[in-house]
């Protein structure tokens, strides 16, 4: 071309509809987001879910109560024991079945270890989201999974499998903790806690990380309450509601711990809440091992025919605090051996719904940061 | 695979292939003087294919977490040449990790069709093998082989990373033989 | 579990009858009762929306919570099976939007004045509402092959 001045022509393009998912490395599972963009700014975000809908609630009407406890562990697959814990709590409440104290403490023990393991996966995948798989994010991912492997080894020694532990039974727990395992748990808690500053330095201590998460995906208090977000997402928006304190179950009424909350409501606040929760959980597992009461772990009469456990008719709602928030089971029973209706109050379903409200106005890069900070698990969303 | 039995999961076997040309091809004719050898191109290409299989990031459910753990530091699939690629255009292996639902099945088919030949599929976990305990549910496809052809089935719920590694080694042996389930 | 003074207030204003988890209301009072719960009684946090199929009617339940007192209240309405439609509360609680879509998807209960009532978990062109008792669990459709004879349940 000739050597004259270059003419710059600016054209305004209209809205671009971009499909993100369901196969995408950063959507935390099979989530599809239809983003309407103007340049890099998101105007509208439409989430499409259901790609992992396995009909667990319909399946629940065809299986007996005792058969059902392991089924729910596949829903929120990062903290499987929390699901079955909520289920057995609901059934025990409806059927007035007593649980021995030691079993309750052991349930809390496994739940807290799985909370640490779930937050480590969250942090590792957040590193992948913000840093890129072949970029710097993989470092954080590898370090988090290294810590998580230690926890999974411990759970494998305690229960036989790495995460779908089948730990909860209606009326108790399946596996017991002896003195050697208790010492291993304390050593493991110390070792994971020693690794936390390193993980912090790679994430929160990194100024680029702060830039990408500060004021990104801010959820106001009113929006949080109207939509019904739960868990660390709710506590980062200034509402210090934790099911373990508000409606205590298992051993939590007797264990002292702090409820972590922040007021900013952005991705950085959610990050800080979860990092602090890891420390709280590590303290909790030590307290549980110290105060573990003696006794049996399963108190029901030996089940001659597990299929015949009948639960009296009625309705019940029981919830636990999973790493994602309030995980509740609403069970309607008609007095037979199978539930009439079972509804899972899934925390990720409610947390994901807030996406339509907070993504517009942000950039495409913020979409990934926001999704990572909300920590949805699609098995929990779609059930 | 006549004449060869698959090992029981738990016994570790070294992946096929070693340090010399004789390990990858049955007949190697070496020319005097060293430095020049004759062997079938099949052997060479299969050895290259199995040493650098690039899987598509395709986790569906809980097995995806175990697949992520297999790619992480302890079980490290990267040392076998496997790098996860986010797009089907750059990958030649699809590891279906998780339950296949009727809403997802057409997408799986599309992604499989978008991968270039030659391509392989590992079905990881009971849900992808047969639907697991969801097989009779209205929204679940009982096994991914109703949607795409599968080379290796890895059993487990979820399979441990060691089991997935055994599946990868079995696939590597299959690739060395030149077998493919897909066209 | 639900706070007695709130139950009493709802009983007098909206002719509510208590049940184990909360109150049952006539379907016409659902919207006004939930507005009153949110504005006058401080139940501003939305917990859950679900449906149940009984012999003669569908039940739609909404659970709301007062975060100051920690009380969770379930509000239940009965919807006749031949004309399953009830008011949508999506403009009172934003969280009800997806929960009502799920009830529409799985039960076929319509929600009047819902901002975006379409299927959420099943494919858009799926025929039928899976959680109804009349719907067999192993109904084949599209990509799902018909069940083999030995494992039809």
XYZ file of C-alpha atoms in Angstrom:
719
model
C 0.000 0.000 0.000
C 1.113 3.600 -0.274
C 2.952 5.252 2.557
C 0.148 7.628 3.619
C -1.622 7.769 7.016
C -3.667 4.695 7.885
C -7.368 5.288 8.095
C -9.087 3.666 11.018
C -12.703 2.807 10.473
C -14.689 1.936 13.563
C -17.763 -0.082 13.041
C -20.227 -0.914 15.680
C -21.302 -4.476 15.709
C -24.525 -5.579 17.257
C -24.984 -8.141 19.930
C -23.071 -11.380 19.643
C -24.548 -14.513 21.143
C -21.731 -16.739 22.289
C -22.277 -20.280 23.440
C -20.103 -21.374 26.337
C -20.388 -25.078 27.072
C -21.652 -27.642 27.833
C -18.180 -28.910 27.044
C -15.839 -26.233 28.302
C -12.815 -26.435 30.531
C -13.990 -23.644 32.805
C -17.643 -24.284 33.395
C -17.083 -26.718 36.267
C -19.007 -29.453 34.604
C -21.683 -29.628 31.977
C -23.079 -26.138 32.260
C -24.055 -24.190 29.198
C -24.011 -20.402 29.295
C -25.411 -18.437 26.389
C -23.679 -15.087 26.649
C -24.984 -12.095 24.759
C -22.011 -9.825 24.263
C -21.377 -6.363 23.024
C -17.652 -6.361 22.474
C -16.225 -7.887 25.620
C -19.089 -6.821 27.873
C -21.789 -9.265 28.797
C -25.283 -7.899 28.247
C -27.235 -11.000 29.134
C -26.333 -14.456 30.381
C -28.722 -17.376 30.043
C -27.645 -20.534 31.836
C -28.938 -23.809 30.436
C -28.718 -26.742 32.799
C -30.013 -30.281 32.807
C -27.100 -31.934 31.031
C -26.502 -34.091 34.082
C -30.093 -34.646 35.165
C -30.080 -38.230 36.351
C -33.571 -38.303 37.810
C -32.430 -39.052 41.352
C -35.682 -37.793 42.805
C -37.721 -40.175 40.661
C -35.289 -42.998 41.428
C -35.854 -42.296 45.119
C -39.477 -43.280 44.799
C -38.478 -46.733 43.574
C -35.835 -47.697 46.119
C -36.216 -48.382 49.815
C -34.935 -46.041 52.503
C -31.917 -48.142 53.389
C -30.940 -48.576 49.767
C -31.037 -44.864 49.117
C -28.289 -43.506 51.342
C -25.385 -44.163 48.921
C -27.306 -42.888 45.882
C -27.143 -39.250 46.926
C -23.394 -39.261 47.310
C -23.137 -38.882 43.548
C -25.040 -35.594 43.555
C -22.613 -33.167 45.121
C -19.646 -35.293 44.234
C -17.030 -33.123 45.889
C -18.463 -33.664 49.371
C -20.403 -36.895 49.041
C -20.901 -37.588 52.733
C -22.733 -34.300 53.182
C -25.513 -35.480 50.864
C -26.072 -38.791 52.577
C -25.716 -37.069 55.952
C -28.623 -34.769 55.128
C -30.671 -37.697 53.878
C -30.180 -39.876 56.947
C -30.877 -36.878 59.198
C -34.211 -36.351 57.473
C -35.189 -40.007 57.669
C -34.125 -40.261 61.300
C -36.126 -37.178 62.166
C -39.215 -38.500 60.425
C -38.863 -41.998 61.810
C -37.761 -40.912 65.303
C -34.695 -43.124 65.046
C -32.019 -42.424 67.663
C -28.397 -42.105 66.604
C -25.552 -42.835 69.036
C -23.416 -39.832 69.936
C -20.246 -41.390 68.657
C -21.799 -41.888 65.239
C -22.845 -38.243 65.168
C -19.327 -37.108 65.955
C -17.890 -39.426 63.294
C -20.325 -38.046 60.716
C -19.124 -34.534 61.494
C -15.532 -35.763 61.310
C -15.852 -37.161 57.787
C -17.924 -34.170 56.682
C -15.255 -31.728 57.805
C -12.489 -33.661 56.059
C -14.550 -33.648 52.897
C -15.115 -29.929 53.300
C -11.356 -29.406 53.261
C -11.006 -31.704 50.264
C -13.823 -29.916 48.405
C -12.339 -26.475 49.057
C -8.986 -27.736 47.780
C -10.605 -28.829 44.524
C -12.342 -25.464 44.325
C -9.058 -23.627 44.803
C -7.228 -25.802 42.294
C -9.853 -25.369 39.604
C -10.028 -21.645 40.355
C -6.337 -21.588 39.552
C -7.040 -23.366 36.262
C -9.843 -20.919 35.479
C -7.926 -17.758 36.205
C -4.507 -18.869 35.090
C -5.224 -21.164 32.189
C -4.424 -24.834 31.894
C -1.093 -24.401 30.192
C -0.379 -21.138 31.962
C 0.365 -20.504 35.572
C -2.888 -21.874 36.918
C -1.778 -25.461 36.723
C 0.734 -24.861 39.477
C -1.972 -24.050 41.981
C -4.002 -26.991 40.714
C -1.134 -29.440 41.207
C -0.353 -28.197 44.705
C -3.970 -28.344 45.813
C -4.433 -31.830 44.451
C -1.242 -32.938 46.182
C -2.741 -31.939 49.518
C -6.029 -33.499 48.564
C -4.369 -36.832 47.758
C -3.214 -37.052 51.373
C -6.779 -36.568 52.572
C -8.093 -39.130 50.101
C -5.479 -41.633 51.253
C -6.681 -41.152 54.795
C -10.323 -41.603 53.806
C -9.396 -44.678 51.813
C -7.770 -46.177 54.870
C -10.786 -45.323 57.000
C -13.607 -46.327 54.670
C -12.171 -48.251 51.749
C -12.828 -45.720 48.981
C -11.540 -42.289 48.190
C -14.614 -40.176 48.114
C -17.937 -41.983 47.680
C -17.453 -43.398 51.146
C -20.924 -44.901 51.884
C -20.290 -43.741 55.410
C -23.778 -42.898 56.623
C -26.414 -45.424 57.599
C -29.887 -44.654 58.834
C -29.279 -44.804 62.551
C -25.518 -44.507 62.658
C -22.250 -44.680 60.811
C -20.565 -47.550 59.057
C -16.893 -47.196 59.932
C -15.239 -46.488 63.253
C -12.161 -44.508 64.137
C -9.522 -46.200 66.285
C -6.583 -44.615 68.112
C -4.112 -45.145 65.280
C -6.404 -43.479 62.758
C -7.056 -40.647 65.181
C -3.320 -39.969 65.378
C -3.089 -40.118 61.599
C -5.890 -37.582 61.365
C -4.094 -35.166 63.665
C -0.857 -35.551 61.727
C -2.724 -35.009 58.482
C -4.431 -31.891 59.810
C -1.051 -30.473 60.798
C 0.422 -31.291 57.416
C -2.433 -29.712 55.434
C -2.371 -26.641 57.638
C 1.361 -26.294 57.042
C 0.718 -26.231 53.288
C -1.892 -23.465 53.466
C 0.513 -20.483 53.446
C 2.040 -21.811 50.242
C -1.381 -22.106 48.626
C -2.234 -18.616 49.833
C 0.912 -17.170 48.340
C -0.062 -18.603 44.965
C -3.574 -17.243 45.076
C -4.577 -14.523 47.511
C -1.051 -13.248 47.832
C -0.797 -12.825 44.067
C -1.705 -9.259 42.978
C -3.016 -10.452 39.611
C -5.399 -12.779 41.418
C -6.669 -9.877 43.533
C -7.141 -7.741 40.432
C -9.191 -10.429 38.798
C -11.425 -11.113 41.759
C -11.930 -7.764 43.457
C -15.342 -6.242 42.676
C -16.096 -9.066 40.281
C -19.463 -10.763 40.481
C -20.711 -8.705 43.409
C -23.854 -10.071 45.030
C -25.711 -7.554 47.137
C -27.374 -8.581 50.367
C -30.905 -8.138 48.999
C -30.154 -10.157 45.891
C -28.579 -12.866 48.005
C -31.692 -13.138 50.158
C -34.209 -12.951 47.352
C -32.502 -15.567 45.220
C -31.627 -17.676 48.223
C -27.881 -18.185 47.737
C -26.312 -20.222 50.469
C -23.014 -21.211 51.951
C -19.818 -19.223 51.487
C -21.551 -17.213 48.749
C -24.124 -15.984 51.261
C -21.606 -15.424 54.017
C -19.416 -13.350 51.708
C -22.339 -10.984 51.151
C -22.642 -10.074 54.789
C -25.132 -12.607 56.094
C -23.414 -14.880 58.598
C -25.822 -17.803 58.285
C -24.335 -21.259 58.729
C -26.610 -24.264 59.162
C -24.117 -25.769 61.592
C -24.761 -22.859 63.957
C -28.338 -21.923 63.121
C -29.868 -25.400 63.183
C -27.152 -27.602 64.673
C -27.043 -31.271 63.790
C -24.561 -34.075 64.478
C -21.859 -32.889 66.862
C -21.928 -29.200 65.981
C -23.985 -28.130 68.972
C -21.101 -29.166 71.206
C -18.171 -27.992 69.103
C -17.000 -24.385 69.256
C -16.104 -22.827 65.917
C -16.338 -19.498 64.124
C -18.686 -18.636 61.296
C -16.613 -16.827 58.682
C -18.224 -13.947 56.848
C -17.278 -10.927 54.808
C -19.281 -7.972 53.571
C -17.893 -7.187 50.115
C -19.910 -9.846 48.258
C -17.438 -10.070 45.396
C -15.348 -12.999 44.205
C -12.474 -12.004 46.456
C -14.701 -12.102 49.518
C -15.935 -15.576 48.587
C -12.338 -16.658 48.129
C -11.384 -15.347 51.561
C -14.366 -17.000 53.220
C -13.478 -20.390 51.787
C -9.793 -20.114 52.650
C -10.684 -19.282 56.243
C -13.178 -22.126 56.288
C -10.394 -24.580 55.513
C -8.648 -23.498 58.696
C -11.859 -23.743 60.706
C -12.451 -27.253 59.414
C -8.933 -28.355 60.292
C -9.453 -27.055 63.834
C -12.783 -28.866 63.961
C -11.328 -32.236 63.007
C -8.817 -31.861 65.807
C -11.569 -30.968 68.302
C -13.637 -33.912 67.152
C -10.771 -36.338 67.630
C -10.113 -34.894 71.092
C -13.679 -35.080 72.268
C -14.906 -38.225 70.513
C -17.358 -39.966 72.872
C -17.133 -43.694 73.411
C -19.919 -46.057 72.495
C -21.456 -47.882 69.583
C -21.767 -46.366 66.146
C -24.970 -48.071 65.083
C -27.845 -48.566 67.470
C -30.693 -50.042 65.500
C -31.601 -53.659 65.961
C -29.827 -55.864 63.450
C -31.708 -55.461 60.201
C -33.121 -58.848 59.250
C -34.640 -57.399 56.128
C -33.334 -53.935 55.312
C -35.913 -53.565 52.587
C -38.704 -53.583 55.120
C -37.783 -50.454 57.076
C -41.004 -48.494 57.149
C -40.972 -44.828 58.025
C -44.204 -43.343 59.454
C -46.139 -41.019 57.199
C -45.486 -37.303 57.378
C -43.224 -34.616 55.988
C -39.813 -33.538 57.131
C -37.104 -31.121 56.085
C -33.536 -31.500 57.315
C -30.448 -29.655 56.139
C -26.703 -29.790 56.573
C -23.996 -27.313 55.683
C -22.176 -28.749 52.699
C -19.145 -26.915 51.312
C -21.529 -25.243 48.874
C -24.192 -24.254 51.345
C -27.410 -25.526 52.794
C -28.102 -28.977 51.462
C -31.549 -30.050 52.516
C -33.839 -33.006 51.990
C -37.605 -32.621 51.996
C -39.112 -36.094 52.350
C -42.806 -36.919 52.158
C -43.627 -40.367 53.425
C -46.863 -42.302 53.158
C -45.944 -44.957 55.717
C -44.505 -47.460 53.249
C -40.955 -48.657 52.742
C -40.265 -46.207 49.897
C -40.495 -42.416 49.951
C -43.550 -40.873 48.338
C -41.601 -37.822 47.271
C -38.076 -36.724 47.961
C -36.826 -33.297 47.028
C -33.212 -32.272 47.325
C -32.649 -28.617 48.158
C -29.456 -28.261 46.201
C -27.178 -25.348 47.140
C -25.517 -25.156 43.729
C -28.903 -24.857 42.016
C -29.675 -21.737 44.007
C -26.178 -20.311 43.778
C -26.122 -20.746 40.019
C -29.383 -18.885 39.606
C -27.733 -15.666 40.738
C -25.604 -15.727 37.593
C -28.339 -14.145 35.456
C -28.318 -11.173 37.799
C -24.604 -10.571 38.307
C -22.919 -11.415 35.017
C -24.430 -8.596 32.900
C -22.183 -5.559 32.965
C -19.014 -7.540 33.450
C -16.442 -8.771 30.998
C -16.177 -12.230 29.507
C -13.110 -12.869 31.633
C -15.160 -12.029 34.707
C -17.657 -14.739 33.785
C -15.028 -17.361 34.409
C -13.875 -15.754 37.639
C -17.456 -15.456 38.909
C -18.346 -19.043 38.100
C -15.204 -20.225 39.806
C -15.953 -18.196 42.902
C -19.531 -19.521 43.118
C -18.200 -23.085 43.080
C -21.139 -24.885 41.460
C -21.137 -28.644 41.173
C -23.354 -29.704 38.299
C -24.311 -33.004 39.856
C -25.865 -30.933 42.625
C -27.550 -28.508 40.219
C -29.132 -31.113 37.986
C -29.498 -34.072 40.346
C -6.152 -59.296 20.972
C -5.696 -63.055 20.500
C -3.265 -64.710 22.841
C -3.030 -61.872 25.313
C -5.054 -61.613 28.501
C -5.723 -58.274 30.086
C -4.119 -57.946 33.488
C -6.258 -57.703 36.587
C -6.516 -54.125 37.759
C -4.121 -53.674 40.630
C -1.216 -55.410 38.985
C 0.894 -52.737 37.471
C 2.261 -53.481 34.072
C 4.761 -51.361 32.310
C 3.318 -49.652 29.257
C 4.152 -51.293 25.989
C 7.146 -49.895 24.237
C 10.693 -49.475 25.480
C 13.951 -48.088 24.372
C 14.750 -49.803 21.086
C 13.128 -50.193 17.680
C 12.759 -53.920 18.288
C 10.289 -53.105 21.061
C 7.889 -51.362 18.753
C 8.085 -53.463 15.594
C 8.300 -57.195 15.035
C 10.656 -57.049 12.097
C 13.468 -54.579 11.985
C 16.159 -54.831 9.359
C 19.238 -52.906 10.384
C 21.657 -51.808 7.688
C 25.359 -52.319 8.340
C 27.095 -49.315 9.681
C 24.282 -48.287 12.017
C 21.943 -45.376 11.667
C 19.592 -46.821 9.037
C 16.862 -49.351 9.693
C 13.839 -50.698 7.812
C 10.585 -51.278 9.590
C 6.894 -51.068 8.845
C 5.471 -47.561 8.955
C 2.483 -48.946 10.838
C 4.685 -49.787 13.771
C 6.286 -46.370 13.774
C 3.017 -44.480 13.450
C 1.266 -46.532 16.091
C 4.138 -45.984 18.463
C 3.912 -42.257 17.870
C 0.141 -42.266 18.311
C 0.144 -44.135 21.581
C 2.944 -42.040 23.004
C 1.167 -38.748 22.562
C -2.554 -39.245 22.907
C -4.183 -35.918 23.602
C -7.479 -36.292 25.419
C -10.372 -33.891 25.239
C -11.372 -32.322 28.564
C -14.663 -34.092 28.897
C -15.645 -34.778 32.455
C -19.343 -35.120 33.069
C -19.762 -36.120 36.724
C -17.823 -37.563 39.652
C -15.480 -39.579 37.452
C -14.244 -36.247 36.150
C -12.806 -35.528 39.573
C -10.895 -38.809 39.548
C -9.768 -38.053 35.999
C -8.525 -34.673 37.209
C -6.694 -36.445 40.022
C -5.107 -38.768 37.478
C -3.834 -35.787 35.550
C -2.551 -34.144 38.723
C 0.839 -34.578 40.286
C 0.695 -38.006 41.845
C -0.558 -40.135 38.988
C 0.614 -37.748 36.292
C -0.655 -38.777 32.895
C 1.582 -36.135 31.334
C 4.557 -38.516 31.544
C 2.729 -40.782 29.083
C 2.424 -37.940 26.620
C -1.163 -37.056 27.422
C -1.967 -33.350 27.448
C -5.559 -32.267 27.925
C -6.861 -30.186 25.051
C -10.087 -28.201 25.395
C -11.130 -28.496 21.770
C -11.995 -31.683 19.881
C -10.127 -30.435 16.825
C -6.808 -30.919 18.594
C -7.485 -34.132 20.473
C -7.530 -37.767 19.510
C -8.821 -39.385 22.664
C -12.122 -38.829 24.399
C -12.445 -40.039 27.969
C -16.149 -40.117 28.802
C -16.087 -39.688 32.561
C -19.560 -39.649 34.027
C -23.214 -40.272 33.304
C -24.503 -39.713 29.789
C -27.932 -38.074 29.777
C -30.325 -37.707 26.889
C -29.699 -33.973 26.817
C -25.941 -34.445 26.599
C -25.858 -37.380 24.175
C -26.220 -35.353 20.940
C -23.397 -33.082 22.113
C -21.178 -36.086 22.734
C -21.911 -37.302 19.231
C -21.116 -33.854 17.784
C -17.839 -33.638 19.676
C -16.864 -37.144 18.595
C -17.588 -36.279 14.987
C -15.524 -33.118 15.285
C -12.443 -35.052 16.326
C -10.140 -35.986 13.462
C -9.185 -39.572 12.592
C -7.666 -41.600 14.127
C -9.522 -41.298 17.389
C -10.176 -43.506 20.376
C -12.670 -43.497 23.231
C -12.233 -44.646 26.814
C -15.458 -45.123 28.727
C -14.552 -44.371 32.335
C -16.720 -45.446 35.202
C -19.855 -47.501 35.577
C -22.157 -44.727 34.416
C -20.441 -44.458 31.049
C -20.068 -48.230 30.776
C -23.656 -49.176 31.461
C -25.531 -46.410 33.233
C -24.707 -47.751 36.712
C -27.674 -47.505 39.069
C -29.254 -44.851 36.822
C -29.673 -47.218 33.911
C -33.455 -47.399 34.213
C -34.008 -43.667 34.641
C -35.879 -41.736 31.983
C -33.130 -39.242 31.325
C -30.031 -41.464 31.304
C -28.481 -43.244 28.333
C -27.415 -46.650 29.698
C -23.859 -46.588 28.531
C -22.031 -44.265 26.173
C -21.648 -47.029 23.598
C -25.207 -46.273 22.521
C -23.842 -42.980 21.253
C -20.242 -43.470 20.143
C -17.998 -46.516 19.605
C -15.873 -47.326 22.649
C -12.408 -48.858 22.724
C -11.706 -49.424 26.410
C -14.101 -49.743 29.337
C -12.735 -48.881 32.757
C -14.884 -50.183 35.596
C -15.411 -48.497 38.928
C -17.584 -45.981 40.680
C -15.422 -43.998 40.425
C -12.438 -45.949 39.093
C -9.352 -45.173 41.099
C -6.610 -43.352 39.232
C -4.690 -46.610 39.118
C -7.612 -48.190 37.295
C -7.708 -45.355 34.790
C -3.970 -45.768 34.262
C -4.504 -49.458 33.550
C -7.162 -48.459 31.063
C -4.732 -46.093 29.383
C -2.101 -48.831 29.178
C -4.651 -51.223 27.703
C -5.505 -48.579 25.122
C -1.842 -48.132 24.321
C -1.497 -51.864 23.716
C -4.563 -51.720 21.499
C -3.131 -48.804 19.551
C 0.146 -50.665 19.027
C -1.842 -53.471 17.438
C -3.594 -51.044 15.158
C -7.102 -51.745 16.500
C -9.748 -49.069 16.631
C -13.388 -49.212 17.553
C -14.231 -46.108 15.563
C -14.024 -46.159 11.773
C -40.834 -25.741 64.293
C -42.612 -22.782 62.605
C -43.093 -19.752 64.827
C -46.558 -19.869 66.435
C -47.337 -16.146 66.277
C -46.680 -16.066 62.549
C -48.850 -19.124 62.039
C -51.602 -17.474 64.069
C -51.324 -14.263 62.019
C -51.572 -16.206 58.768
C -54.488 -18.193 60.102
C -56.559 -15.090 60.815
C -55.657 -13.141 57.680
C -55.472 -15.873 55.057
C -57.399 -18.803 56.535
C -54.295 -20.941 56.749
C -54.271 -24.372 58.352
C -51.053 -25.493 60.045
C -49.215 -28.694 59.179
C -45.946 -30.200 60.346
C -43.613 -27.843 58.519
C -45.716 -24.703 58.182
C -49.115 -23.654 56.908
C -51.435 -24.703 54.139
C -53.209 -21.936 52.261
C -55.958 -21.713 49.688
C -54.382 -21.197 46.278
C -55.906 -17.749 45.839
C -54.126 -16.394 48.914
C -50.617 -17.585 47.991
C -49.299 -14.365 46.489
C -50.681 -12.013 49.125
C -49.614 -14.279 51.968
C -46.048 -14.506 50.737
C -45.884 -10.764 50.205
C -47.061 -10.297 53.774
C -44.521 -12.809 55.025
C -41.719 -11.025 53.227
C -42.655 -7.436 54.056
C -44.468 -7.588 57.358
C -42.946 -10.580 59.095
C -39.362 -10.406 57.830
C -39.220 -13.734 55.975
C -36.976 -12.352 53.269
C -34.829 -15.391 52.522
C -36.075 -17.912 49.992
C -35.175 -21.492 50.791
C -36.960 -23.965 48.548
C -39.759 -24.563 46.085
C -41.076 -28.046 45.524
C -44.084 -30.059 44.452
C -45.646 -33.304 45.587
C -48.228 -35.421 43.861
C -50.937 -36.762 46.136
C -53.913 -38.886 45.117
C -56.315 -36.069 44.333
C -54.162 -32.995 43.869
C -50.697 -31.626 43.365
C -49.144 -29.697 46.236
C -46.804 -26.801 45.647
C -44.633 -25.829 48.616
C -42.497 -22.762 49.097
C -40.161 -22.483 52.065
C -39.066 -19.080 53.320
C -36.893 -18.153 56.238
C -36.557 -15.275 58.666
C -32.808 -14.891 59.078
C -33.065 -12.933 62.316
C -35.105 -15.507 64.146
C -33.862 -18.473 62.114
C -37.395 -19.747 61.595
C -38.183 -21.632 58.387
C -41.804 -21.665 57.269
C -43.253 -23.889 54.565
C -46.283 -22.570 52.681
C -48.312 -25.225 50.903
C -51.100 -24.888 48.343
C -53.143 -27.639 46.779
C -53.554 -27.542 43.012
C -56.289 -29.609 41.318
C -54.980 -32.212 38.931
C -57.337 -31.433 36.088
C -56.367 -27.749 35.947
C -52.886 -27.555 37.471
C -52.103 -23.875 37.658
C -51.138 -21.572 40.497
C -49.777 -18.063 40.894
C -46.086 -17.538 40.405
C -44.203 -15.843 43.212
C -41.128 -15.121 41.111
C -41.624 -11.382 41.523
C -41.794 -11.709 45.293
C -38.762 -13.968 45.693
C -36.279 -14.052 42.802
C -35.204 -17.561 43.753
C -38.619 -18.959 42.953
C -38.039 -18.428 39.243
C -35.933 -21.532 38.712
C -37.718 -23.616 41.343
C -41.070 -22.971 39.629
C -39.558 -23.812 36.252
C -38.438 -27.111 37.728
C -41.907 -27.846 39.108
C -43.394 -27.046 35.677
C -40.814 -29.258 33.994
C -41.171 -32.245 36.263
C -44.836 -32.057 37.328
C -46.587 -29.991 34.685
C -47.998 -27.460 37.156
C -48.345 -24.092 35.421
C -47.423 -20.799 37.050
C -49.405 -17.730 36.103
C -47.387 -14.644 35.257
C -44.043 -16.427 35.520
C -41.404 -14.366 33.662
C -39.883 -17.298 31.751
C -41.788 -20.557 32.111
C -39.980 -23.220 30.115
C -38.280 -26.506 30.819
C -35.120 -26.375 32.815
C -33.813 -29.907 33.361
C -35.315 -31.914 30.512
C -34.719 -31.184 26.811
C -37.030 -28.468 25.460
C -39.026 -30.818 23.285
C -39.431 -33.582 25.858
C -42.960 -35.016 25.956
C -44.276 -35.618 29.415
C -43.623 -34.626 32.979
C -41.290 -37.147 34.596
C -42.123 -36.873 38.284
C -45.797 -37.609 37.850
C -46.836 -40.959 39.226
C -48.367 -41.835 35.861
C -44.960 -41.490 34.204
C -42.930 -44.700 34.233
C -39.363 -44.225 35.391
C -37.848 -46.075 32.464
C -39.789 -44.346 29.693
C -37.558 -44.406 26.613
C -37.189 -41.289 24.474
C -34.888 -40.154 21.742
C -31.372 -41.207 22.606
C -32.574 -43.471 25.332
C -33.077 -46.963 23.883
C -36.055 -49.047 25.000
C -35.287 -51.086 28.119
C -34.091 -54.641 27.493
C -36.599 -57.347 28.544
C -34.531 -58.672 31.437
C -34.189 -55.367 33.235
C -37.589 -53.774 32.752
C -38.627 -52.834 36.271
